[in-house]
XYZ file of C-alpha atoms in Angstrom:
734
model
C -24.764 -71.532 -44.779
C -26.765 -70.517 -41.439
C -30.160 -70.017 -40.962
C -29.571 -66.312 -39.770
C -27.551 -65.657 -43.056
C -30.216 -66.561 -45.427
C -33.082 -64.922 -43.555
C -35.102 -68.049 -43.221
C -36.908 -68.669 -40.077
C -36.386 -72.491 -39.099
C -39.671 -73.857 -38.129
C -39.802 -76.375 -35.297
C -39.463 -79.985 -36.479
C -41.653 -80.527 -39.409
C -41.734 -84.073 -41.173
C -42.449 -85.145 -44.555
C -43.436 -88.846 -45.197
C -41.450 -89.464 -48.456
C -43.114 -92.966 -49.555
C -46.363 -91.582 -51.150
C -43.806 -89.179 -53.148
C -41.481 -92.078 -54.290
C -41.773 -92.495 -58.167
C -39.508 -95.084 -59.662
C -37.119 -93.782 -62.219
C -35.273 -96.894 -63.574
C -34.344 -100.299 -62.592
C -37.198 -100.750 -60.365
C -39.948 -103.361 -60.360
C -43.157 -103.537 -57.946
C -45.022 -106.097 -56.346
C -47.567 -105.715 -53.404
C -47.343 -108.148 -50.642
C -49.956 -109.659 -48.320
C -49.342 -107.016 -45.672
C -49.933 -104.090 -48.153
C -46.480 -103.052 -48.285
C -44.678 -102.782 -51.658
C -41.817 -105.071 -52.342
C -39.223 -103.407 -54.787
C -36.766 -105.639 -56.811
C -33.793 -103.597 -57.896
C -32.745 -104.912 -61.503
C -29.634 -102.769 -62.058
C -27.097 -101.025 -59.680
C -28.285 -97.897 -60.695
C -31.693 -98.108 -59.417
C -33.335 -94.965 -58.137
C -36.704 -93.105 -57.079
C -37.278 -89.623 -57.561
C -39.452 -87.552 -55.016
C -42.290 -86.121 -56.568
C -42.833 -82.962 -54.421
C -39.577 -80.903 -54.503
C -40.728 -77.942 -52.576
C -38.270 -78.286 -49.896
C -36.938 -75.118 -48.640
C -33.332 -74.204 -48.106
C -31.877 -75.751 -44.718
C -31.097 -78.692 -42.664
C -32.910 -82.120 -42.664
C -32.771 -85.357 -40.946
C -33.568 -88.273 -43.067
C -34.825 -91.550 -41.465
C -34.690 -94.825 -43.465
C -35.690 -98.408 -42.420
C -35.845 -101.161 -45.269
C -36.380 -104.971 -45.069
C -34.027 -106.690 -47.508
C -32.862 -109.732 -48.842
C -29.363 -108.295 -48.305
C -27.507 -107.775 -44.889
C -26.304 -104.307 -46.001
C -27.452 -101.841 -48.548
C -25.209 -99.162 -49.990
C -28.071 -96.172 -50.413
C -27.609 -92.816 -51.551
C -29.504 -89.573 -51.815
C -28.889 -87.374 -54.892
C -29.267 -83.688 -54.947
C -30.016 -82.541 -58.267
C -29.260 -78.862 -58.576
C -31.434 -76.356 -60.717
C -30.516 -76.611 -64.259
C -29.348 -80.369 -63.834
C -25.646 -79.592 -64.289
C -24.416 -80.471 -61.049
C -25.465 -83.182 -58.468
C -24.486 -84.012 -54.975
C -24.391 -87.878 -53.999
C -24.801 -88.339 -50.333
C -24.342 -91.852 -49.310
C -26.122 -93.918 -46.245
C -25.341 -97.342 -45.283
C -28.359 -99.129 -44.298
C -28.435 -102.491 -42.467
C -31.479 -104.519 -42.951
C -34.108 -104.343 -40.255
C -32.490 -101.210 -38.584
C -33.095 -97.496 -38.710
C -30.633 -95.395 -40.280
C -30.120 -91.614 -40.177
C -28.101 -88.989 -41.725
C -28.295 -85.248 -42.358
C -29.060 -83.650 -45.620
C -28.203 -79.838 -46.468
C -30.360 -78.217 -49.009
C -27.928 -75.301 -49.846
C -30.193 -73.438 -52.070
C -33.411 -74.896 -51.566
C -35.632 -76.165 -54.482
C -33.128 -79.067 -55.368
C -34.477 -82.217 -57.252
C -34.208 -85.038 -54.403
C -33.648 -88.698 -55.729
C -33.316 -91.976 -53.458
C -31.039 -94.739 -54.336
C -31.511 -97.666 -52.035
C -28.991 -100.023 -53.403
C -25.704 -100.128 -55.637
C -26.852 -103.803 -56.394
C -29.468 -106.205 -57.549
C -31.772 -106.864 -54.510
C -35.265 -107.101 -53.153
C -36.354 -104.670 -50.356
C -39.443 -103.139 -48.765
C -39.545 -99.423 -47.737
C -40.823 -99.702 -44.009
C -39.871 -95.951 -43.064
C -38.776 -93.064 -45.054
C -39.126 -89.526 -43.632
C -37.390 -86.146 -44.002
C -37.435 -84.235 -40.869
C -36.724 -80.418 -40.847
C -34.117 -79.558 -38.288
C -32.641 -76.432 -36.944
C -28.940 -75.483 -37.570
C -28.145 -75.956 -33.653
C -29.435 -79.379 -33.998
C -27.502 -80.234 -37.231
C -24.285 -78.927 -35.531
C -24.711 -80.913 -32.508
C -25.615 -83.991 -34.658
C -22.390 -83.624 -36.578
C -20.151 -82.878 -33.628
C -21.568 -86.245 -31.936
C -20.956 -88.152 -34.864
C -17.392 -86.837 -35.403
C -16.569 -87.072 -31.812
C -17.737 -90.798 -31.669
C -15.064 -91.583 -34.387
C -12.497 -89.876 -32.343
C -12.198 -87.302 -35.337
C -11.508 -83.398 -34.866
C -14.572 -81.409 -34.926
C -13.986 -78.269 -37.056
C -15.643 -74.792 -35.906
C -16.462 -73.686 -39.350
C -19.893 -75.107 -40.346
C -18.483 -75.873 -44.125
C -15.540 -78.013 -42.708
C -17.655 -79.741 -40.006
C -20.347 -80.625 -42.969
C -17.425 -82.005 -45.210
C -15.980 -84.289 -42.251
C -19.325 -85.345 -41.431
C -20.369 -86.339 -44.924
C -17.163 -88.256 -45.452
C -17.892 -90.678 -42.515
C -20.563 -91.990 -44.594
C -18.078 -92.951 -47.448
C -16.871 -96.381 -47.717
C -13.326 -95.523 -46.710
C -14.564 -93.117 -43.854
C -12.472 -90.135 -43.139
C -8.837 -90.091 -43.972
C -7.049 -88.898 -41.042
C -4.121 -86.702 -41.937
C -0.745 -88.710 -41.587
C 0.945 -85.192 -41.221
C -1.123 -84.552 -38.353
C -0.343 -88.021 -36.733
C 3.240 -87.364 -37.024
C 3.100 -83.777 -35.415
C 0.484 -84.533 -32.839
C 0.545 -88.391 -32.062
C 3.855 -89.821 -32.812
C 6.134 -87.687 -30.386
C 3.911 -88.710 -27.621
C 4.838 -92.543 -27.859
C 8.695 -92.235 -27.846
C 10.039 -93.723 -24.676
C 12.553 -91.627 -22.480
C 15.833 -93.123 -24.001
C 18.714 -92.849 -21.636
C 21.800 -93.432 -23.612
C 24.419 -96.035 -22.115
C 27.392 -95.925 -24.581
C 28.894 -99.128 -23.104
C 25.868 -101.386 -23.189
C 25.195 -102.402 -26.763
C 27.294 -101.550 -30.039
C 25.619 -101.827 -33.374
C 27.330 -102.885 -36.816
C 25.389 -101.228 -39.606
C 25.733 -103.039 -42.730
C 25.058 -101.249 -45.993
C 25.031 -103.288 -49.181
C 25.384 -101.170 -52.347
C 24.082 -102.544 -55.528
C 24.394 -100.959 -58.968
C 20.851 -99.486 -58.944
C 21.523 -97.131 -55.918
C 22.235 -93.795 -56.556
C 24.764 -91.380 -54.909
C 22.332 -89.152 -53.383
C 20.528 -92.121 -51.922
C 23.611 -93.376 -50.224
C 24.404 -89.808 -48.999
C 21.201 -89.541 -47.282
C 21.478 -93.158 -45.673
C 24.991 -92.608 -44.550
C 24.194 -89.165 -43.117
C 21.259 -90.613 -41.325
C 23.719 -93.152 -39.608
C 25.882 -90.202 -38.311
C 23.047 -88.329 -37.167
C 22.000 -90.872 -34.648
C 21.656 -90.031 -30.927
C 23.151 -93.463 -30.045
C 27.014 -93.021 -30.974
C 28.183 -96.635 -30.443
C 28.158 -97.969 -34.036
C 30.148 -98.824 -36.890
C 29.194 -98.597 -40.577
C 30.368 -101.340 -42.875
C 29.511 -100.296 -46.575
C 29.367 -103.502 -49.029
C 30.191 -102.715 -52.574
C 29.506 -104.659 -55.425
C 31.868 -105.163 -58.589
C 29.438 -103.280 -60.577
C 29.497 -100.275 -58.363
C 29.671 -96.756 -60.194
C 33.017 -95.253 -59.995
C 31.914 -91.825 -58.821
C 30.143 -93.625 -55.844
C 33.352 -95.904 -55.177
C 35.375 -92.472 -55.233
C 32.959 -90.882 -52.748
C 32.766 -94.004 -50.530
C 36.779 -94.103 -50.377
C 36.817 -90.288 -49.362
C 34.125 -90.970 -46.732
C 36.039 -93.757 -44.998
C 39.116 -91.597 -44.751
C 37.034 -88.904 -42.794
C 35.377 -91.078 -40.405
C 37.186 -93.962 -38.677
C 33.717 -95.525 -37.758
C 33.023 -95.997 -41.429
C 34.622 -99.009 -43.325
C 34.360 -100.069 -46.887
C 34.541 -103.483 -47.846
C 34.820 -104.177 -51.576
C 33.436 -107.729 -53.198
C 36.742 -109.126 -53.458
C 37.723 -108.455 -49.675
C 34.385 -109.753 -48.717
C 35.684 -113.371 -47.920
C 38.699 -112.057 -45.467
C 37.499 -108.650 -43.917
C 33.537 -109.663 -43.515
C 34.370 -112.830 -41.525
C 35.889 -110.638 -38.727
C 32.743 -108.408 -38.778
C 30.362 -111.356 -38.306
C 32.393 -112.860 -35.497
C 31.966 -109.497 -33.497
C 29.620 -109.201 -30.518
C 27.813 -106.301 -31.890
C 24.297 -106.579 -32.935
C 23.845 -106.292 -36.964
C 21.457 -103.885 -38.423
C 20.907 -104.380 -42.232
C 20.309 -101.039 -43.734
C 20.381 -100.775 -47.670
C 20.513 -97.161 -49.070
C 16.668 -97.066 -50.052
C 15.669 -95.496 -46.687
C 17.158 -93.216 -43.989
C 17.129 -93.931 -40.076
C 15.102 -91.966 -37.877
C 17.375 -90.035 -35.354
C 16.134 -92.213 -32.612
C 16.488 -95.475 -34.433
C 19.514 -97.155 -32.807
C 18.557 -95.684 -29.152
C 14.898 -97.315 -29.862
C 16.796 -100.807 -30.483
C 18.944 -100.382 -27.437
C 15.999 -99.665 -25.163
C 14.097 -102.841 -26.339
C 17.222 -105.073 -26.212
C 18.008 -103.880 -22.642
C 14.455 -104.976 -21.894
C 14.264 -108.179 -23.899
C 17.769 -109.948 -24.174
C 16.244 -113.154 -25.541
C 15.334 -110.863 -28.763
C 17.080 -112.432 -31.627
C 15.689 -110.491 -34.735
C 14.031 -107.132 -34.310
C 12.094 -104.932 -37.095
C 9.934 -102.082 -37.036
C 7.514 -99.971 -38.933
C 8.318 -97.544 -41.677
C 7.138 -94.704 -43.719
C 8.146 -93.093 -47.427
C 9.802 -89.661 -48.099
C 8.024 -88.223 -50.965
C 9.794 -85.887 -53.517
C 9.936 -82.855 -51.243
C 10.932 -85.004 -48.414
C 7.864 -85.084 -46.522
C 6.986 -88.339 -44.786
C 3.776 -90.183 -46.208
C 2.280 -93.798 -46.733
C 3.173 -95.528 -43.649
C 3.501 -99.164 -43.185
C 2.270 -100.169 -39.828
C 3.002 -103.883 -39.777
C 1.706 -106.816 -38.163
C 3.626 -108.457 -35.248
C 5.459 -112.031 -36.141
C 3.144 -113.430 -38.627
C 4.686 -116.198 -40.088
C 2.247 -117.239 -42.802
C 1.998 -113.594 -43.801
C 5.805 -113.463 -44.200
C 5.618 -116.655 -46.444
C 3.136 -114.743 -48.667
C 4.881 -111.420 -48.741
C 7.921 -110.144 -47.189
C 5.953 -107.595 -45.150
C 9.129 -107.314 -42.652
C 11.373 -105.398 -45.333
C 14.980 -104.943 -45.832
C 15.669 -103.154 -42.337
C 16.067 -105.669 -39.811
C 18.140 -105.980 -36.749
C 19.973 -109.588 -35.803
C 21.653 -110.611 -32.821
C 25.313 -111.477 -32.933
C 26.065 -114.900 -34.396
C 22.812 -115.116 -36.254
C 24.735 -113.936 -39.646
C 27.146 -115.786 -41.844
C 29.584 -114.925 -44.454
C 27.784 -116.634 -46.964
C 24.703 -114.614 -46.372
C 26.222 -111.680 -48.461
C 27.874 -113.389 -51.161
C 25.165 -113.133 -53.798
C 23.360 -109.929 -52.468
C 24.117 -108.372 -56.104
C 22.663 -111.394 -57.875
C 19.606 -112.167 -56.183
C 17.011 -109.240 -55.859
C 15.130 -110.707 -52.855
C 18.398 -111.654 -51.198
C 17.117 -110.099 -48.014
C 14.296 -112.215 -47.906
C 16.595 -115.108 -48.380
C 18.992 -114.000 -45.522
C 15.957 -113.539 -43.238
C 14.673 -117.115 -43.993
C 17.996 -118.498 -43.307
C 18.135 -116.935 -39.892
C 14.709 -118.164 -39.304
C 16.128 -121.832 -39.540
C 18.308 -121.063 -36.678
C 15.629 -119.820 -34.102
C 14.295 -122.190 -31.464
C 11.394 -120.213 -30.726
C 10.487 -117.752 -33.313
C 7.304 -116.423 -31.776
C 9.379 -115.214 -28.724
C 12.655 -114.227 -30.483
C 11.206 -112.398 -33.321
C 10.272 -108.869 -32.082
C 8.432 -106.052 -33.734
C 8.715 -102.487 -32.330
C 5.519 -100.610 -33.611
C 7.353 -97.490 -34.219
C 8.565 -95.709 -37.507
C 12.436 -96.266 -37.247
C 12.879 -96.039 -41.088
C 11.964 -93.483 -43.910
C 11.807 -95.048 -47.192
C 13.012 -93.196 -50.308
C 12.812 -95.970 -52.982
C 11.306 -99.265 -53.746
C 12.506 -102.357 -55.418
C 10.738 -103.362 -58.638
C 7.713 -105.253 -57.215
C 7.601 -107.739 -60.299
C 10.930 -108.867 -60.495
C 11.189 -108.937 -56.616
C 8.318 -111.308 -56.354
C 9.591 -113.620 -58.613
C 12.929 -113.536 -56.812
C 10.904 -114.364 -53.797
C 9.256 -117.298 -55.402
C 12.845 -118.731 -55.977
C 14.254 -118.211 -52.775
C 11.146 -119.528 -50.684
C 10.921 -122.561 -52.670
C 14.796 -123.112 -51.955
C 13.972 -122.633 -48.158
C 11.133 -125.300 -48.051
C 13.258 -127.602 -50.004
C 16.077 -127.233 -47.582
C 13.899 -127.560 -44.526
C 12.460 -131.053 -45.649
C 9.268 -129.556 -47.108
C 9.985 -130.045 -50.863
C 6.296 -130.925 -51.416
C 5.267 -127.490 -50.735
C 4.836 -125.227 -53.819
C 4.949 -121.724 -54.506
C 3.152 -119.790 -57.091
C 2.879 -116.278 -58.318
C -0.524 -115.355 -59.208
C -1.026 -113.127 -62.296
C -1.142 -109.257 -61.491
C -0.523 -109.888 -57.806
C 2.801 -108.795 -55.974
C 2.307 -111.753 -53.242
C 3.190 -115.443 -53.190
C 0.437 -118.216 -52.761
C 2.087 -121.082 -50.627
C 0.347 -124.359 -51.486
C 0.740 -126.886 -48.662
C 0.325 -130.769 -49.686
C -2.540 -133.152 -48.556
C -1.786 -136.467 -46.710
C -1.530 -139.574 -48.846
C -5.471 -139.893 -48.447
C -7.656 -136.898 -48.209
C -8.917 -136.884 -44.431
C -12.667 -136.904 -43.861
C -14.172 -133.622 -43.077
C -17.460 -133.286 -41.590
C -19.351 -130.060 -42.539
C -22.049 -128.909 -39.793
C -24.990 -126.891 -41.410
C -27.492 -125.592 -38.625
C -30.692 -124.545 -40.044
C -34.225 -123.979 -39.289
C -36.574 -123.837 -42.498
C -35.335 -120.933 -44.831
C -35.543 -123.629 -47.649
C -34.065 -121.383 -50.437
C -30.752 -120.463 -48.948
C -30.284 -123.954 -47.417
C -31.023 -125.439 -50.867
C -28.505 -123.192 -52.330
C -25.928 -123.666 -49.785
C -26.019 -127.372 -50.175
C -26.169 -127.450 -53.743
C -23.345 -125.570 -54.238
C -21.024 -127.300 -51.812
C -22.375 -130.741 -53.741
C -22.007 -129.089 -57.123
C -18.836 -127.173 -57.031
C -16.587 -128.636 -54.462
C -13.538 -130.588 -56.034
C -12.427 -132.258 -52.544
C -14.359 -135.521 -52.456
C -13.996 -136.850 -48.938
C -16.562 -135.067 -46.857
C -19.895 -135.418 -45.100
C -22.573 -133.156 -44.433
C -24.364 -132.796 -41.238
C -27.611 -130.784 -41.478
C -28.606 -129.888 -37.970
C -32.347 -129.261 -38.038
C -33.258 -127.049 -35.436
C -37.019 -127.422 -35.284
C -38.036 -126.818 -39.022
C -41.929 -126.995 -39.514
C -42.535 -125.875 -43.101
C -43.708 -129.016 -45.289
C -41.326 -127.957 -48.293
C -38.389 -127.571 -45.724
C -39.162 -131.173 -44.176
C -39.643 -132.739 -47.962
C -36.338 -131.431 -48.822
C -34.562 -132.785 -45.560
C -36.381 -136.181 -46.293
C -34.625 -136.182 -49.826
C -31.195 -135.040 -48.506
C -31.481 -138.253 -46.238
C -31.092 -140.413 -49.260
C -27.891 -138.927 -50.465
C -24.709 -140.851 -49.411
C -22.784 -138.211 -47.826
C -25.439 -136.212 -46.317
C -27.282 -136.901 -42.837
C -30.078 -134.704 -41.327
C -29.807 -134.658 -37.277
C -32.693 -133.202 -35.481
C -31.911 -130.902 -32.700
C -35.084 -130.151 -30.961
C -34.286 -127.115 -28.369
C -34.329 -123.462 -28.625
C -31.874 -121.681 -30.882
C -28.150 -121.574 -29.566
C -25.621 -121.524 -32.113
C -23.020 -122.968 -29.805
C -24.963 -125.643 -28.350
C -26.228 -126.811 -31.805
C -22.647 -127.317 -33.172
C -21.179 -128.845 -29.994
C -24.327 -131.419 -30.430
C -23.087 -131.753 -34.117
C -19.615 -132.424 -33.463
C -20.810 -135.342 -31.242
C -22.059 -137.150 -34.270
C -19.232 -136.307 -36.758
C -17.075 -139.070 -38.215
C -14.190 -136.751 -39.659
C -10.920 -136.001 -38.166
C -11.700 -132.246 -39.244
C -14.671 -130.176 -38.400
C -16.233 -127.576 -40.585
C -18.758 -124.854 -39.238
C -20.666 -123.654 -42.070
C -23.767 -121.451 -41.988
C -26.700 -122.286 -43.971
C -26.167 -118.767 -45.967
C -22.784 -119.766 -47.241
C -22.664 -120.100 -51.180
C -19.629 -121.834 -52.552
C -18.015 -120.252 -55.724
C -14.607 -121.681 -55.684
C -14.259 -125.437 -56.474
C -10.866 -125.618 -54.479
C -12.101 -123.963 -51.327
C -12.215 -127.063 -49.307
C -8.887 -128.453 -50.560
C -7.174 -125.189 -49.705
C -8.450 -125.024 -46.289
C -8.026 -128.538 -45.328
C -4.062 -128.188 -46.294
C -4.002 -125.574 -43.736
C -6.107 -127.265 -40.913
C -3.776 -130.472 -40.982
C -0.686 -128.542 -40.360
C 0.351 -129.166 -36.663
C 0.791 -125.725 -35.700
C -2.389 -124.341 -37.180
C -5.773 -124.044 -35.400
C -8.790 -122.340 -36.951
C -8.866 -121.629 -40.697
C -11.164 -119.166 -42.311
C -12.347 -118.075 -45.602
C -12.702 -115.170 -47.915
C -16.340 -114.215 -47.708
C -18.417 -111.835 -49.929
C -21.670 -110.129 -49.650
C -24.107 -110.796 -52.378
C -22.751 -107.797 -54.469
C -19.186 -108.963 -54.298
C -18.016 -106.815 -51.581
C -15.727 -107.985 -48.488
C -17.764 -109.409 -45.672
C -14.928 -111.604 -43.985
C -11.184 -111.200 -44.367
C -10.000 -112.202 -41.024
C -11.187 -110.854 -37.463
C -9.133 -108.263 -35.236
C -9.662 -108.098 -31.738
C -10.248 -104.710 -30.246
C -12.313 -103.200 -33.064
C -14.919 -101.373 -31.330
C -13.540 -102.576 -28.163
C -14.824 -106.208 -29.124
C -13.857 -107.278 -32.379
C -14.605 -106.665 -36.083
C -13.884 -107.973 -39.575
C -11.021 -105.956 -41.170
C -11.448 -104.778 -44.939
C -15.184 -105.335 -44.704
C -16.940 -103.621 -47.572
C -13.915 -103.475 -49.823
C -14.395 -104.595 -53.422
C -13.473 -108.240 -54.334
C -10.337 -107.582 -56.308
C -8.848 -104.961 -54.182
C -5.457 -105.751 -52.595
C -5.960 -104.114 -49.352
C -3.909 -102.487 -46.772
C -0.116 -103.821 -47.680
C -1.435 -106.432 -50.110
C -3.209 -108.055 -47.194
C -6.387 -108.783 -48.854
C -4.284 -111.199 -51.083
C -2.295 -112.680 -48.488
C -2.345 -115.998 -46.542
C -1.837 -114.734 -43.040
C -2.423 -115.506 -39.248
C -5.275 -113.606 -37.637
C -6.383 -113.779 -33.858
C -9.788 -114.932 -34.881
C -11.800 -116.068 -38.055
C -15.653 -116.170 -38.343
C -17.531 -119.326 -38.115
C -19.544 -118.804 -41.089
C -17.236 -120.942 -42.600
C -14.466 -122.388 -40.328
C -12.287 -125.690 -40.423
C -10.456 -126.762 -37.057
C -9.463 -130.409 -36.466
C -11.823 -132.203 -34.049
C -8.878 -133.075 -31.481
C -8.422 -129.340 -31.183
C -12.058 -128.480 -31.030
C -12.450 -131.142 -28.216
C -9.324 -130.064 -26.547
C -10.702 -126.429 -26.037
C -14.041 -127.394 -24.851
C -15.958 -126.364 -28.248
C -17.835 -123.410 -28.284
C -19.165 -121.665 -25.265
C -22.853 -122.559 -25.021
C -23.525 -120.355 -21.420
C -21.858 -117.149 -22.509
C -21.813 -117.052 -26.162
C -25.397 -118.487 -27.353
C -25.199 -116.591 -30.509
C -22.696 -113.654 -30.947
C -18.890 -113.962 -30.365
C -18.753 -117.384 -30.104
C -16.180 -117.757 -32.883
C -14.152 -115.246 -31.275
C -14.243 -116.675 -28.111
C -13.407 -120.009 -29.445
C -10.477 -119.007 -31.631
C -9.066 -116.965 -28.745
C -9.123 -120.261 -26.841
C -7.460 -122.289 -29.736
C -4.798 -119.519 -29.864
C -4.182 -119.655 -26.124
C -3.537 -123.247 -26.457
C -0.648 -122.681 -28.733
C -2.089 -122.819 -32.348
C -1.984 -120.335 -34.850
C -5.377 -119.186 -36.569
C -5.340 -118.704 -40.157
C -7.201 -116.930 -42.813
C -6.614 -117.904 -46.596
C -8.118 -115.740 -49.513
C -7.931 -118.843 -51.836
C -11.063 -120.204 -50.547
C -13.786 -117.783 -51.847
C -17.550 -118.051 -50.977
C -20.631 -115.895 -50.765
C -22.062 -115.217 -47.311
C -25.492 -113.894 -47.611
C -25.120 -112.658 -43.917
C -28.048 -113.018 -41.324
C -30.645 -113.664 -43.803
C -31.381 -117.042 -42.009
C -31.184 -116.061 -38.321
C -32.441 -112.256 -38.961
C -30.921 -109.126 -37.279
C -30.619 -108.363 -33.675
C -33.616 -105.589 -33.859
C -35.839 -106.804 -31.067
C -35.244 -105.582 -27.229
C -34.622 -109.357 -26.377
C -32.075 -109.990 -28.933
C -30.134 -106.685 -28.409
C -30.104 -107.592 -24.416
C -28.501 -110.895 -25.195
C -26.124 -109.340 -27.646
C -25.083 -106.666 -24.833
C -24.589 -109.592 -22.503
C -22.549 -111.480 -24.775
C -20.412 -108.489 -25.535
C -19.684 -107.721 -21.866
C -18.688 -111.434 -21.573
C -16.349 -110.996 -24.253
C -14.670 -107.936 -22.734
C -14.482 -109.552 -19.498
C -12.725 -112.825 -20.448
C -10.377 -111.333 -23.089
C -10.062 -107.807 -22.224
C -10.870 -106.594 -25.988
C -11.216 -103.053 -24.952
C -7.490 -102.957 -24.306
C -6.841 -103.340 -27.953
C -3.638 -105.503 -28.179
C -4.136 -107.572 -31.208
C -0.735 -108.642 -32.167
C -1.583 -108.942 -35.804
C -2.983 -105.268 -36.170
C -1.018 -102.019 -35.319
C -2.274 -99.914 -32.209
C -1.940 -97.035 -34.472
C -4.459 -98.102 -36.880
C -8.076 -97.016 -36.222
C -10.264 -99.063 -33.757
C -13.363 -97.464 -34.443
C -13.754 -98.585 -38.187
C -12.904 -101.561 -39.894
C -10.809 -100.296 -43.112
C -7.308 -100.220 -41.882
C -6.918 -96.365 -42.043
C -4.894 -94.260 -39.537
C -6.251 -93.978 -36.042
C -6.146 -90.551 -34.369
C -6.812 -89.341 -30.669
C -8.135 -92.730 -30.070
C -6.383 -93.191 -26.657
C -4.408 -96.219 -27.999
C -2.038 -98.005 -25.922
C 0.893 -98.839 -27.954
C 3.605 -101.173 -26.370
C 7.141 -100.353 -27.635
C 7.537 -104.080 -28.593
C 5.343 -106.984 -28.852
């Protein structure tokens, strides 16, 4: 693949301006603007151009693209059609509106037909710059190396492998890091030096056997217990009345061979098991659907010696495939109450402190499939400070062999969660199971009267998007008790001023002038002073409502005493995810996780379908009680005029003792940055850099310690993929 092998002398940089060579193939309409540039309208998701001159010789090229569009991001691609038309290669290039984007192209044979697809959705765009630059092999190798190293990825020596890795970085999911490499190279470096103290902590391992458990699975689970480095344990196997005779015979033989193992039948449960519960041992729930890592008990002991206040401990896990190889890791969030109510992300393998479990917890373990979920909920009622007493160990301590049926499990979870809320005085909370989902929707109640919500919408001209925003709120919002405050930041266009005059006549809309330079934080703080509602809603003027119950859903969470900021599920114009929660530390600052996933995807561990807690949510659509807004001092007008003000605000709310929350049941389009534009001028970039430094300085975001995101997941992308060689600082507990 080198220039030397092909016999072609690579000339010095040769540039081809491709714009005069573009010929629309399908799905494109042209209109010449006043500035002389052609504005193209893409009418389908398959629109593309061909390049009229296809005499490009074999070798490496750098393509440079600059587009202005009515969308923030475009999923562009270059298609290389090989001679004969039988094969084609699609090389992706994500483009941000108003910014130069570059990538390498490789013409393997020379003479390939080149096509350009600027977008995979309906949109308008103007091509400001489209150039193909001939580059040398040395330049191409170095460019690929720089891109891979910046993403903390391995840089293969072979040029073909390096090209494959480089090309994969432009795909929506990026490069999939090998979990096998992570297990071999990364995981061993994060185990602590475990010094055994046999007299310190004892463990009672409880292994319930149900009729679906196989003998092989039980043997593997028991063997993993016997192989523990920590030796101060006892294993109590609980057998059900429907236990297979062969299994029961083998269990009896096992008990006779090891005095640390005891078999408790269903008829003996009431007598013998009560003695077990009364011991001072820590109780590890361990159904035979997984095997313990050899250092599991040692790790539990290490954490307990450092955290004597810990009452409940859970860890990460992965799966063993048919060949016994580890795969599909589940790197979990730290204690995330609202996520736990949507989905039992913690799992079946949990350590409980002495005196937390009761005999009654195990009576119906063979009758209710989600009995482990029920057990955890019963324990949760006994904890005084769950946020301090529930500990997560971000290490793989269990290797799962099988899973319970997700359909029956979620239905069982619905019953036990509803019972939990009924018994804790929250009988007006209702639990629903959505079709085709494996998660629960927890519907919290409103007060007797709907609280007044004040929606703040800053704007400056841009009438089409402002009209779309306000019309969608007025026409599609089922919740009725709200007011809209349009914060007019120096609009001058006559059509905008006429529209604002019209809005003033509406009973629940007010227009308030803010006559000062643009400062997002200052505008909203100014607007809050004029609100009448108990709940503040920060709304960008490029938001479009698409779900009637969005406001009711967000209000029901915002009025909960322990909840601070509430965020919504936002989509780009083409239906891809724009916002599904903010993780602090991505890119050493903060980022939107699951960005660019498709609307109906479930996401990592079902998290795109679950209501859950995050460190921050975007202020493009955010609700918060006015009392909390004022308590933390509102948005920071001095240090965060435009960027990161919502992240800073949410972290202040979190620091004040409230949980921030994101709900997938409030859905909207966010036509991002249409109104304000892109930070593509020196002044805007300097301001962005200054605000980024302020965020790092105030909140130490570069340390990447977001409790709701695993330190072992990537911090260079926003797709929940595995991180490798990123220098993560992974605490042993959190």
